[in-house]
mmCIF file with all atom_site columns, C-alpha atoms in Angstrom:
data_model
loop_
_atom_site.group_PDB
_atom_site.id
_atom_site.type_symbol
_atom_site.label_atom_id
_atom_site.label_alt_id
_atom_site.label_comp_id
_atom_site.label_asym_id
_atom_site.label_entity_id
_atom_site.label_seq_id
_atom_site.pdbx_PDB_ins_code
_atom_site.Cartn_x
_atom_site.Cartn_y
_atom_site.Cartn_z
_atom_site.occupancy
_atom_site.B_iso_or_equiv
_atom_site.pdbx_formal_charge
_atom_site.auth_seq_id
_atom_site.auth_comp_id
_atom_site.auth_asym_id
_atom_site.auth_atom_id
_atom_site.pdbx_PDB_model_num
ATOM 1   C CA . MET A 1 1   ? 46.040 52.485 -30.184 1.00 44.00 ? 1   MET A CA 1
ATOM 2   C CA . ILE A 1 2   ? 47.646 54.496 -27.355 1.00 44.00 ? 2   ILE A CA 1
ATOM 3   C CA . ILE A 1 3   ? 51.130 53.123 -28.006 1.00 48.00 ? 3   ILE A CA 1
ATOM 4   C CA . GLN A 1 4   ? 50.622 53.849 -31.751 1.00 50.00 ? 4   GLN A CA 1
ATOM 5   C CA . GLN A 1 5   ? 49.634 57.432 -30.947 1.00 50.00 ? 5   GLN A CA 1
ATOM 6   C CA . LEU A 1 6   ? 52.909 57.682 -28.652 1.00 54.00 ? 6   LEU A CA 1
ATOM 7   C CA . PHE A 1 7   ? 55.073 56.643 -31.559 1.00 62.00 ? 7   PHE A CA 1
ATOM 8   C CA . ILE A 1 8   ? 53.640 58.388 -34.765 1.00 67.00 ? 8   ILE A CA 1
ATOM 9   C CA . LEU A 1 9   ? 51.997 61.598 -33.495 1.00 71.00 ? 9   LEU A CA 1
ATOM 10  C CA . PRO A 1 10  ? 55.148 62.808 -31.524 1.00 74.00 ? 10  PRO A CA 1
ATOM 11  C CA . ILE A 1 11  ? 57.442 62.090 -34.435 1.00 75.00 ? 11  ILE A CA 1
ATOM 12  C CA . LEU A 1 12  ? 55.141 63.998 -36.802 1.00 76.00 ? 12  LEU A CA 1
ATOM 13  C CA . PHE A 1 13  ? 54.795 66.782 -34.261 1.00 77.00 ? 13  PHE A CA 1
ATOM 14  C CA . PHE A 1 14  ? 58.516 67.338 -33.832 1.00 78.00 ? 14  PHE A CA 1
ATOM 15  C CA . ILE A 1 15  ? 59.224 67.044 -37.545 1.00 80.00 ? 15  ILE A CA 1
ATOM 16  C CA . ILE A 1 16  ? 56.540 69.675 -38.256 1.00 79.00 ? 16  ILE A CA 1
ATOM 17  C CA . LEU A 1 17  ? 58.055 72.045 -35.656 1.00 78.00 ? 17  LEU A CA 1
ATOM 18  C CA . PHE A 1 18  ? 61.461 71.706 -37.207 1.00 79.00 ? 18  PHE A CA 1
ATOM 19  C CA . VAL A 1 19  ? 60.290 72.207 -40.836 1.00 78.00 ? 19  VAL A CA 1
ATOM 20  C CA . SER A 1 20  ? 58.149 75.259 -39.776 1.00 75.00 ? 20  SER A CA 1
ATOM 21  C CA . GLY A 1 21  ? 61.392 76.821 -38.497 1.00 76.00 ? 21  GLY A CA 1
ATOM 22  C CA . MET A 1 22  ? 61.040 76.565 -34.758 1.00 77.00 ? 22  MET A CA 1
ATOM 23  C CA . SER A 1 23  ? 64.355 76.944 -32.846 1.00 78.00 ? 23  SER A CA 1
ATOM 24  C CA . LEU A 1 24  ? 66.065 73.628 -31.937 1.00 79.00 ? 24  LEU A CA 1
ATOM 25  C CA . GLY A 1 25  ? 66.279 74.901 -28.288 1.00 81.00 ? 25  GLY A CA 1
ATOM 26  C CA . TYR A 1 26  ? 62.454 75.221 -27.996 1.00 79.00 ? 26  TYR A CA 1
ATOM 27  C CA . ILE A 1 27  ? 62.074 71.778 -29.716 1.00 78.00 ? 27  ILE A CA 1
ATOM 28  C CA . PHE A 1 28  ? 64.419 70.269 -27.274 1.00 81.00 ? 28  PHE A CA 1
ATOM 29  C CA . ALA A 1 29  ? 62.547 71.739 -24.319 1.00 82.00 ? 29  ALA A CA 1
ATOM 30  C CA . ILE A 1 30  ? 59.230 70.385 -25.527 1.00 79.00 ? 30  ILE A CA 1
ATOM 31  C CA . LEU A 1 31  ? 61.011 67.038 -26.104 1.00 77.00 ? 31  LEU A CA 1
ATOM 32  C CA . LEU A 1 32  ? 62.099 66.978 -22.582 1.00 80.00 ? 32  LEU A CA 1
ATOM 33  C CA . THR A 1 33  ? 58.682 67.585 -21.300 1.00 79.00 ? 33  THR A CA 1
ATOM 34  C CA . PHE A 1 34  ? 57.119 64.884 -23.647 1.00 75.00 ? 34  PHE A CA 1
ATOM 35  C CA . VAL A 1 35  ? 59.518 61.943 -22.497 1.00 74.00 ? 35  VAL A CA 1
ATOM 36  C CA . PRO A 1 36  ? 58.470 61.669 -18.842 1.00 76.00 ? 36  PRO A CA 1
ATOM 37  C CA . ILE A 1 37  ? 54.706 61.988 -19.824 1.00 73.00 ? 37  ILE A CA 1
ATOM 38  C CA . SER A 1 38  ? 55.201 59.140 -22.365 1.00 70.00 ? 38  SER A CA 1
ATOM 39  C CA . MET A 1 39  ? 56.771 57.069 -19.621 1.00 72.00 ? 39  MET A CA 1
ATOM 40  C CA . LEU A 1 40  ? 53.837 57.562 -17.353 1.00 73.00 ? 40  LEU A CA 1
ATOM 41  C CA . PHE A 1 41  ? 51.447 56.300 -20.099 1.00 69.00 ? 41  PHE A CA 1
ATOM 42  C CA . LEU A 1 42  ? 53.466 53.236 -20.402 1.00 67.00 ? 42  LEU A CA 1
ATOM 43  C CA . ILE A 1 43  ? 53.914 52.522 -16.596 1.00 69.00 ? 43  ILE A CA 1
ATOM 44  C CA . PHE A 1 44  ? 50.199 53.013 -15.694 1.00 70.00 ? 44  PHE A CA 1
ATOM 45  C CA . GLU A 1 45  ? 49.295 50.075 -17.965 1.00 66.00 ? 45  GLU A CA 1
ATOM 46  C CA . PRO A 1 46  ? 51.113 46.658 -17.155 1.00 65.00 ? 46  PRO A CA 1
ATOM 47  C CA . TYR A 1 47  ? 50.138 45.201 -20.604 1.00 66.00 ? 47  TYR A CA 1
ATOM 48  C CA . ARG A 1 48  ? 52.324 47.949 -22.342 1.00 67.00 ? 48  ARG A CA 1
ATOM 49  C CA . VAL A 1 49  ? 55.279 47.242 -20.167 1.00 69.00 ? 49  VAL A CA 1
ATOM 50  C CA . ALA A 1 50  ? 54.833 43.475 -20.824 1.00 69.00 ? 50  ALA A CA 1
ATOM 51  C CA . ARG A 1 51  ? 54.624 44.066 -24.571 1.00 70.00 ? 51  ARG A CA 1
ATOM 52  C CA . ILE A 1 52  ? 57.819 45.963 -24.468 1.00 72.00 ? 52  ILE A CA 1
ATOM 53  C CA . PHE A 1 53  ? 59.540 43.268 -22.591 1.00 71.00 ? 53  PHE A CA 1
ATOM 54  C CA . ALA A 1 54  ? 58.174 40.651 -25.030 1.00 72.00 ? 54  ALA A CA 1
ATOM 55  C CA . PHE A 1 55  ? 59.581 42.678 -27.756 1.00 72.00 ? 55  PHE A CA 1
ATOM 56  C CA . LEU A 1 56  ? 63.131 42.903 -26.206 1.00 75.00 ? 56  LEU A CA 1
ATOM 57  C CA . ASN A 1 57  ? 63.172 38.988 -25.716 1.00 77.00 ? 57  ASN A CA 1
ATOM 58  C CA . PRO A 1 58  ? 60.152 37.280 -27.463 1.00 77.00 ? 58  PRO A CA 1
ATOM 59  C CA . TYR A 1 59  ? 61.570 33.796 -26.882 1.00 77.00 ? 59  TYR A CA 1
ATOM 60  C CA . ASP A 1 60  ? 60.934 34.232 -23.015 1.00 75.00 ? 60  ASP A CA 1
ATOM 61  C CA . ASP A 1 61  ? 57.366 33.725 -23.870 1.00 72.00 ? 61  ASP A CA 1
ATOM 62  C CA . PRO A 1 62  ? 57.159 32.074 -27.367 1.00 75.00 ? 62  PRO A CA 1
ATOM 63  C CA . LEU A 1 63  ? 53.663 30.956 -27.139 1.00 77.00 ? 63  LEU A CA 1
ATOM 64  C CA . GLY A 1 64  ? 52.294 34.135 -25.533 1.00 75.00 ? 64  GLY A CA 1
ATOM 65  C CA . LYS A 1 65  ? 53.448 37.743 -25.669 1.00 76.00 ? 65  LYS A CA 1
ATOM 66  C CA . GLY A 1 66  ? 56.296 36.884 -28.097 1.00 78.00 ? 66  GLY A CA 1
ATOM 67  C CA . TYR A 1 67  ? 54.313 34.619 -30.398 1.00 81.00 ? 67  TYR A CA 1
ATOM 68  C CA . GLN A 1 68  ? 53.474 37.408 -32.966 1.00 83.00 ? 68  GLN A CA 1
ATOM 69  C CA . ILE A 1 69  ? 57.025 38.498 -33.266 1.00 85.00 ? 69  ILE A CA 1
ATOM 70  C CA . ILE A 1 70  ? 58.477 35.089 -33.696 1.00 85.00 ? 70  ILE A CA 1
ATOM 71  C CA . ALA A 1 71  ? 55.871 34.094 -36.130 1.00 86.00 ? 71  ALA A CA 1
ATOM 72  C CA . SER A 1 72  ? 56.445 37.275 -38.196 1.00 86.00 ? 72  SER A CA 1
ATOM 73  C CA . LEU A 1 73  ? 60.123 36.622 -38.227 1.00 87.00 ? 73  LEU A CA 1
ATOM 74  C CA . ASN A 1 74  ? 59.654 32.943 -39.357 1.00 88.00 ? 74  ASN A CA 1
ATOM 75  C CA . ALA A 1 75  ? 57.357 34.027 -42.127 1.00 88.00 ? 75  ALA A CA 1
ATOM 76  C CA . LEU A 1 76  ? 60.036 36.379 -43.464 1.00 89.00 ? 76  LEU A CA 1
ATOM 77  C CA . LYS A 1 77  ? 62.757 33.631 -43.104 1.00 89.00 ? 77  LYS A CA 1
ATOM 78  C CA . ASN A 1 78  ? 60.547 31.055 -44.860 1.00 87.00 ? 78  ASN A CA 1
ATOM 79  C CA . GLY A 1 79  ? 60.092 33.461 -47.883 1.00 87.00 ? 79  GLY A CA 1
ATOM 80  C CA . GLY A 1 80  ? 63.779 33.346 -48.708 1.00 87.00 ? 80  GLY A CA 1
ATOM 81  C CA . LEU A 1 81  ? 64.846 35.434 -51.677 1.00 89.00 ? 81  LEU A CA 1
ATOM 82  C CA . GLY A 1 82  ? 62.143 34.900 -54.202 1.00 87.00 ? 82  GLY A CA 1
ATOM 83  C CA . GLY A 1 83  ? 59.155 33.850 -51.819 1.00 85.00 ? 83  GLY A CA 1
ATOM 84  C CA . LYS A 1 84  ? 56.673 31.000 -52.023 1.00 87.00 ? 84  LYS A CA 1
ATOM 85  C CA . GLY A 1 85  ? 54.531 32.719 -54.651 1.00 85.00 ? 85  GLY A CA 1
ATOM 86  C CA . LEU A 1 86  ? 51.706 35.220 -54.491 1.00 84.00 ? 86  LEU A CA 1
ATOM 87  C CA . GLY A 1 87  ? 48.833 33.682 -52.466 1.00 81.00 ? 87  GLY A CA 1
ATOM 88  C CA . MET A 1 88  ? 50.871 30.546 -51.517 1.00 83.00 ? 88  MET A CA 1
ATOM 89  C CA . GLY A 1 89  ? 51.821 31.784 -48.036 1.00 79.00 ? 89  GLY A CA 1
ATOM 90  C CA . GLU A 1 90  ? 50.894 29.712 -45.039 1.00 80.00 ? 90  GLU A CA 1
ATOM 91  C CA . ILE A 1 91  ? 51.420 32.033 -42.145 1.00 80.00 ? 91  ILE A CA 1
ATOM 92  C CA . LYS A 1 92  ? 48.309 33.973 -42.991 1.00 80.00 ? 92  LYS A CA 1
ATOM 93  C CA . LEU A 1 93  ? 46.156 30.797 -42.447 1.00 80.00 ? 93  LEU A CA 1
ATOM 94  C CA . GLY A 1 94  ? 45.551 31.393 -38.767 1.00 75.00 ? 94  GLY A CA 1
ATOM 95  C CA . ARG A 1 95  ? 49.171 31.078 -37.674 1.00 77.00 ? 95  ARG A CA 1
ATOM 96  C CA . LEU A 1 96  ? 49.941 34.724 -37.353 1.00 79.00 ? 96  LEU A CA 1
ATOM 97  C CA . PRO A 1 97  ? 47.365 36.982 -35.593 1.00 77.00 ? 97  PRO A CA 1
ATOM 98  C CA . GLU A 1 98  ? 46.512 40.180 -37.466 1.00 76.00 ? 98  GLU A CA 1
ATOM 99  C CA . ALA A 1 99  ? 48.174 38.747 -40.631 1.00 77.00 ? 99  ALA A CA 1
ATOM 100 C CA . ASN A 1 100 ? 45.851 40.851 -42.910 1.00 79.00 ? 100 ASN A CA 1
ATOM 101 C CA . SER A 1 101 ? 46.589 44.140 -41.076 1.00 78.00 ? 101 SER A CA 1
ATOM 102 C CA . ASP A 1 102 ? 49.456 44.651 -38.619 1.00 81.00 ? 102 ASP A CA 1
ATOM 103 C CA . PHE A 1 103 ? 51.586 41.910 -39.936 1.00 87.00 ? 103 PHE A CA 1
ATOM 104 C CA . ILE A 1 104 ? 50.713 42.060 -43.607 1.00 89.00 ? 104 ILE A CA 1
ATOM 105 C CA . PHE A 1 105 ? 54.380 42.865 -44.390 1.00 91.00 ? 105 PHE A CA 1
ATOM 106 C CA . SER A 1 106 ? 55.298 39.461 -43.068 1.00 90.00 ? 106 SER A CA 1
ATOM 107 C CA . VAL A 1 107 ? 52.794 37.804 -45.429 1.00 90.00 ? 107 VAL A CA 1
ATOM 108 C CA . LEU A 1 108 ? 54.322 39.809 -48.226 1.00 91.00 ? 108 LEU A CA 1
ATOM 109 C CA . GLY A 1 109 ? 57.804 38.570 -47.154 1.00 91.00 ? 109 GLY A CA 1
ATOM 110 C CA . GLU A 1 110 ? 56.928 34.953 -47.146 1.00 91.00 ? 110 GLU A CA 1
ATOM 111 C CA . GLU A 1 111 ? 54.890 35.064 -50.500 1.00 91.00 ? 111 GLU A CA 1
ATOM 112 C CA . LEU A 1 112 ? 57.136 37.472 -52.402 1.00 91.00 ? 112 LEU A CA 1
ATOM 113 C CA . GLY A 1 113 ? 60.394 36.951 -50.664 1.00 90.00 ? 113 GLY A CA 1
ATOM 114 C CA . PHE A 1 114 ? 63.312 39.415 -49.998 1.00 92.00 ? 114 PHE A CA 1
ATOM 115 C CA . PHE A 1 115 ? 63.151 40.886 -53.550 1.00 93.00 ? 115 PHE A CA 1
ATOM 116 C CA . GLY A 1 116 ? 59.492 41.512 -53.258 1.00 92.00 ? 116 GLY A CA 1
ATOM 117 C CA . ILE A 1 117 ? 59.702 43.384 -49.926 1.00 93.00 ? 117 ILE A CA 1
ATOM 118 C CA . CYS A 1 118 ? 62.511 45.308 -51.062 1.00 94.00 ? 118 CYS A CA 1
ATOM 119 C CA . PHE A 1 119 ? 60.443 46.431 -54.091 1.00 94.00 ? 119 PHE A CA 1
ATOM 120 C CA . ALA A 1 120 ? 57.550 47.405 -51.715 1.00 93.00 ? 120 ALA A CA 1
ATOM 121 C CA . ILE A 1 121 ? 60.019 49.466 -49.488 1.00 94.00 ? 121 ILE A CA 1
ATOM 122 C CA . ILE A 1 122 ? 61.391 51.277 -52.559 1.00 95.00 ? 122 ILE A CA 1
ATOM 123 C CA . LEU A 1 123 ? 57.777 52.115 -53.541 1.00 95.00 ? 123 LEU A CA 1
ATOM 124 C CA . PHE A 1 124 ? 57.108 53.729 -50.134 1.00 95.00 ? 124 PHE A CA 1
ATOM 125 C CA . PHE A 1 125 ? 60.248 55.771 -50.554 1.00 95.00 ? 125 PHE A CA 1
ATOM 126 C CA . LEU A 1 126 ? 59.395 56.935 -53.894 1.00 96.00 ? 126 LEU A CA 1
ATOM 127 C CA . PHE A 1 127 ? 55.971 57.832 -52.609 1.00 94.00 ? 127 PHE A CA 1
ATOM 128 C CA . PHE A 1 128 ? 57.567 59.989 -49.972 1.00 94.00 ? 128 PHE A CA 1
ATOM 129 C CA . TYR A 1 129 ? 59.909 61.487 -52.590 1.00 94.00 ? 129 TYR A CA 1
ATOM 130 C CA . PHE A 1 130 ? 56.905 62.416 -54.800 1.00 93.00 ? 130 PHE A CA 1
ATOM 131 C CA . GLY A 1 131 ? 55.043 63.848 -51.840 1.00 93.00 ? 131 GLY A CA 1
ATOM 132 C CA . PHE A 1 132 ? 57.979 65.976 -50.817 1.00 92.00 ? 132 PHE A CA 1
ATOM 133 C CA . PHE A 1 133 ? 58.477 67.101 -54.557 1.00 93.00 ? 133 PHE A CA 1
ATOM 134 C CA . VAL A 1 134 ? 54.924 68.198 -54.630 1.00 93.00 ? 134 VAL A CA 1
ATOM 135 C CA . ALA A 1 135 ? 55.232 69.889 -51.367 1.00 91.00 ? 135 ALA A CA 1
ATOM 136 C CA . ILE A 1 136 ? 58.144 72.131 -52.386 1.00 91.00 ? 136 ILE A CA 1
ATOM 137 C CA . CYS A 1 137 ? 56.398 73.000 -55.459 1.00 90.00 ? 137 CYS A CA 1
ATOM 138 C CA . ALA A 1 138 ? 53.200 74.123 -53.726 1.00 90.00 ? 138 ALA A CA 1
ATOM 139 C CA . LYS A 1 139 ? 52.150 77.723 -54.230 1.00 89.00 ? 139 LYS A CA 1
ATOM 140 C CA . THR A 1 140 ? 51.439 78.523 -50.745 1.00 89.00 ? 140 THR A CA 1
ATOM 141 C CA . ARG A 1 141 ? 52.947 77.536 -47.407 1.00 87.00 ? 141 ARG A CA 1
ATOM 142 C CA . PHE A 1 142 ? 49.648 76.028 -46.236 1.00 88.00 ? 142 PHE A CA 1
ATOM 143 C CA . ARG A 1 143 ? 49.565 73.764 -49.266 1.00 91.00 ? 143 ARG A CA 1
ATOM 144 C CA . PHE A 1 144 ? 53.122 72.816 -48.672 1.00 91.00 ? 144 PHE A CA 1
ATOM 145 C CA . PHE A 1 145 ? 52.268 71.561 -45.204 1.00 90.00 ? 145 PHE A CA 1
ATOM 146 C CA . ILE A 1 146 ? 49.315 69.694 -46.546 1.00 91.00 ? 146 ILE A CA 1
ATOM 147 C CA . ALA A 1 147 ? 51.327 67.670 -49.063 1.00 92.00 ? 147 ALA A CA 1
ATOM 148 C CA . PHE A 1 148 ? 54.395 67.311 -46.632 1.00 91.00 ? 148 PHE A CA 1
ATOM 149 C CA . ILE A 1 149 ? 52.463 66.071 -43.685 1.00 90.00 ? 149 ILE A CA 1
ATOM 150 C CA . SER A 1 150 ? 50.194 63.776 -45.670 1.00 91.00 ? 150 SER A CA 1
ATOM 151 C CA . SER A 1 151 ? 53.212 62.207 -47.439 1.00 92.00 ? 151 SER A CA 1
ATOM 152 C CA . LEU A 1 152 ? 55.134 62.031 -44.160 1.00 90.00 ? 152 LEU A CA 1
ATOM 153 C CA . THR A 1 153 ? 52.251 60.402 -42.366 1.00 89.00 ? 153 THR A CA 1
ATOM 154 C CA . ILE A 1 154 ? 51.978 57.563 -44.847 1.00 91.00 ? 154 ILE A CA 1
ATOM 155 C CA . PHE A 1 155 ? 55.750 57.138 -45.066 1.00 93.00 ? 155 PHE A CA 1
ATOM 156 C CA . LEU A 1 156 ? 56.249 56.953 -41.201 1.00 89.00 ? 156 LEU A CA 1
ATOM 157 C CA . GLN A 1 157 ? 53.471 54.626 -40.811 1.00 89.00 ? 157 GLN A CA 1
ATOM 158 C CA . SER A 1 158 ? 54.786 52.252 -43.449 1.00 92.00 ? 158 SER A CA 1
ATOM 159 C CA . ILE A 1 159 ? 58.326 52.293 -42.120 1.00 91.00 ? 159 ILE A CA 1
ATOM 160 C CA . MET A 1 160 ? 57.093 51.674 -38.463 1.00 88.00 ? 160 MET A CA 1
ATOM 161 C CA . ASN A 1 161 ? 54.991 48.837 -39.591 1.00 90.00 ? 161 ASN A CA 1
ATOM 162 C CA . ILE A 1 162 ? 57.906 47.300 -41.482 1.00 91.00 ? 162 ILE A CA 1
ATOM 163 C CA . LEU A 1 163 ? 60.217 47.719 -38.308 1.00 89.00 ? 163 LEU A CA 1
ATOM 164 C CA . ILE A 1 164 ? 57.510 46.076 -36.300 1.00 86.00 ? 164 ILE A CA 1
ATOM 165 C CA . ALA A 1 165 ? 57.465 43.094 -38.775 1.00 87.00 ? 165 ALA A CA 1
ATOM 166 C CA . ILE A 1 166 ? 61.136 42.580 -38.552 1.00 88.00 ? 166 ILE A CA 1
ATOM 167 C CA . GLY A 1 167 ? 61.216 42.933 -34.798 1.00 83.00 ? 167 GLY A CA 1
ATOM 168 C CA . LEU A 1 168 ? 62.789 46.228 -34.415 1.00 83.00 ? 168 LEU A CA 1
ATOM 169 C CA . LEU A 1 169 ? 59.923 47.879 -32.746 1.00 80.00 ? 169 LEU A CA 1
ATOM 170 C CA . PRO A 1 170 ? 57.271 46.401 -30.403 1.00 79.00 ? 170 PRO A CA 1
ATOM 171 C CA . PRO A 1 171 ? 53.704 45.684 -31.957 1.00 78.00 ? 171 PRO A CA 1
ATOM 172 C CA . THR A 1 172 ? 51.601 48.790 -31.698 1.00 74.00 ? 172 THR A CA 1
ATOM 173 C CA . GLY A 1 173 ? 48.597 48.181 -33.959 1.00 75.00 ? 173 GLY A CA 1
ATOM 174 C CA . ILE A 1 174 ? 49.981 50.198 -36.834 1.00 81.00 ? 174 ILE A CA 1
ATOM 175 C CA . ASN A 1 175 ? 48.765 48.994 -40.397 1.00 86.00 ? 175 ASN A CA 1
ATOM 176 C CA . LEU A 1 176 ? 50.764 49.126 -43.568 1.00 89.00 ? 176 LEU A CA 1
ATOM 177 C CA . PRO A 1 177 ? 49.402 51.769 -45.983 1.00 89.00 ? 177 PRO A CA 1
ATOM 178 C CA . PHE A 1 178 ? 47.936 50.549 -49.294 1.00 88.00 ? 178 PHE A CA 1
ATOM 179 C CA . PHE A 1 179 ? 48.298 46.960 -48.193 1.00 87.00 ? 179 PHE A CA 1
ATOM 180 C CA . SER A 1 180 ? 46.591 46.263 -44.770 1.00 84.00 ? 180 SER A CA 1
ATOM 181 C CA . SER A 1 181 ? 42.927 45.564 -44.665 1.00 80.00 ? 181 SER A CA 1
ATOM 182 C CA . GLY A 1 182 ? 40.572 47.651 -42.530 1.00 72.00 ? 182 GLY A CA 1
ATOM 183 C CA . GLY A 1 183 ? 38.170 50.339 -43.570 1.00 70.00 ? 183 GLY A CA 1
ATOM 184 C CA . SER A 1 184 ? 39.316 53.155 -41.553 1.00 78.00 ? 184 SER A CA 1
ATOM 185 C CA . SER A 1 185 ? 42.981 52.787 -42.520 1.00 78.00 ? 185 SER A CA 1
ATOM 186 C CA . ILE A 1 186 ? 42.052 52.616 -46.072 1.00 85.00 ? 186 ILE A CA 1
ATOM 187 C CA . VAL A 1 187 ? 39.861 55.753 -45.951 1.00 87.00 ? 187 VAL A CA 1
ATOM 188 C CA . VAL A 1 188 ? 42.544 57.733 -44.021 1.00 85.00 ? 188 VAL A CA 1
ATOM 189 C CA . THR A 1 189 ? 45.339 56.619 -46.529 1.00 88.00 ? 189 THR A CA 1
ATOM 190 C CA . MET A 1 190 ? 43.213 57.456 -49.525 1.00 91.00 ? 190 MET A CA 1
ATOM 191 C CA . ALA A 1 191 ? 42.273 60.822 -48.015 1.00 91.00 ? 191 ALA A CA 1
ATOM 192 C CA . LEU A 1 192 ? 45.905 61.651 -47.553 1.00 91.00 ? 192 LEU A CA 1
ATOM 193 C CA . SER A 1 193 ? 46.837 60.552 -51.053 1.00 92.00 ? 193 SER A CA 1
ATOM 194 C CA . GLY A 1 194 ? 44.021 62.701 -52.346 1.00 93.00 ? 194 GLY A CA 1
ATOM 195 C CA . LEU A 1 195 ? 45.351 65.786 -50.621 1.00 92.00 ? 195 LEU A CA 1
ATOM 196 C CA . ILE A 1 196 ? 48.656 65.168 -52.116 1.00 93.00 ? 196 ILE A CA 1
ATOM 197 C CA . ALA A 1 197 ? 47.227 64.799 -55.596 1.00 92.00 ? 197 ALA A CA 1
ATOM 198 C CA . ASN A 1 198 ? 45.147 68.031 -55.088 1.00 91.00 ? 198 ASN A CA 1
ATOM 199 C CA . VAL A 1 199 ? 48.362 69.952 -54.303 1.00 92.00 ? 199 VAL A CA 1
ATOM 200 C CA . SER A 1 200 ? 50.216 68.257 -57.238 1.00 90.00 ? 200 SER A CA 1
ATOM 201 C CA . ARG A 1 201 ? 48.172 70.428 -59.533 1.00 87.00 ? 201 ARG A CA 1
ATOM 202 C CA . ASP A 1 202 ? 50.434 73.244 -58.476 1.00 81.00 ? 202 ASP A CA 1
ATOM 203 C CA . VAL A 1 203 ? 53.271 71.358 -60.238 1.00 79.00 ? 203 VAL A CA 1
ATOM 204 C CA . GLU A 1 204 ? 51.265 71.029 -63.413 1.00 67.00 ? 204 GLU A CA 1
ATOM 205 C CA . SER A 1 205 ? 50.427 74.644 -63.479 1.00 59.00 ? 205 SER A CA 1
ATOM 206 C CA . GLU A 1 206 ? 54.153 75.712 -63.372 1.00 55.00 ? 206 GLU A CA 1
#
């Protein structure tokens, strides 16, 4: 959870600062302060460092720290272009830890194939586009930030989950919005979507 916060929250924070009009010089100064603090969070816990090394070369420990990443990549590879069929995947049957949450994208890749996951990615981009469109049509600056931050949060979380599944980011416990199981994740995603829907009434009233 700490690593998840170190990834998503700072990105959101700096994007919000930029969108709100803060000077790039101030943003850069804050960034310089944040980087060493983040490094301290990583260094003080050996398992976090081990997780990063496993991400860099998972085949050094294929049955331990690197197992999740390797299994995820194998699931995506086994899916091919068209997938094995919805519900026909095998990786979710105990062969990939957190297959129903953190690595649900790998399950989608195995069952729906390359075309299926491309369609899912397009849906996330369309969701962010809709959220941004709603934000720029908001009647007040406050409502703009509500729609923008809500859509950006869901979009960033989805992109980071996908990057983890394909081995471009270390596993951090980030769920895939609208797909992963888990009560708190679903509640937060639905709440953010509800906020966007509320602000979208500004578009209808124009």
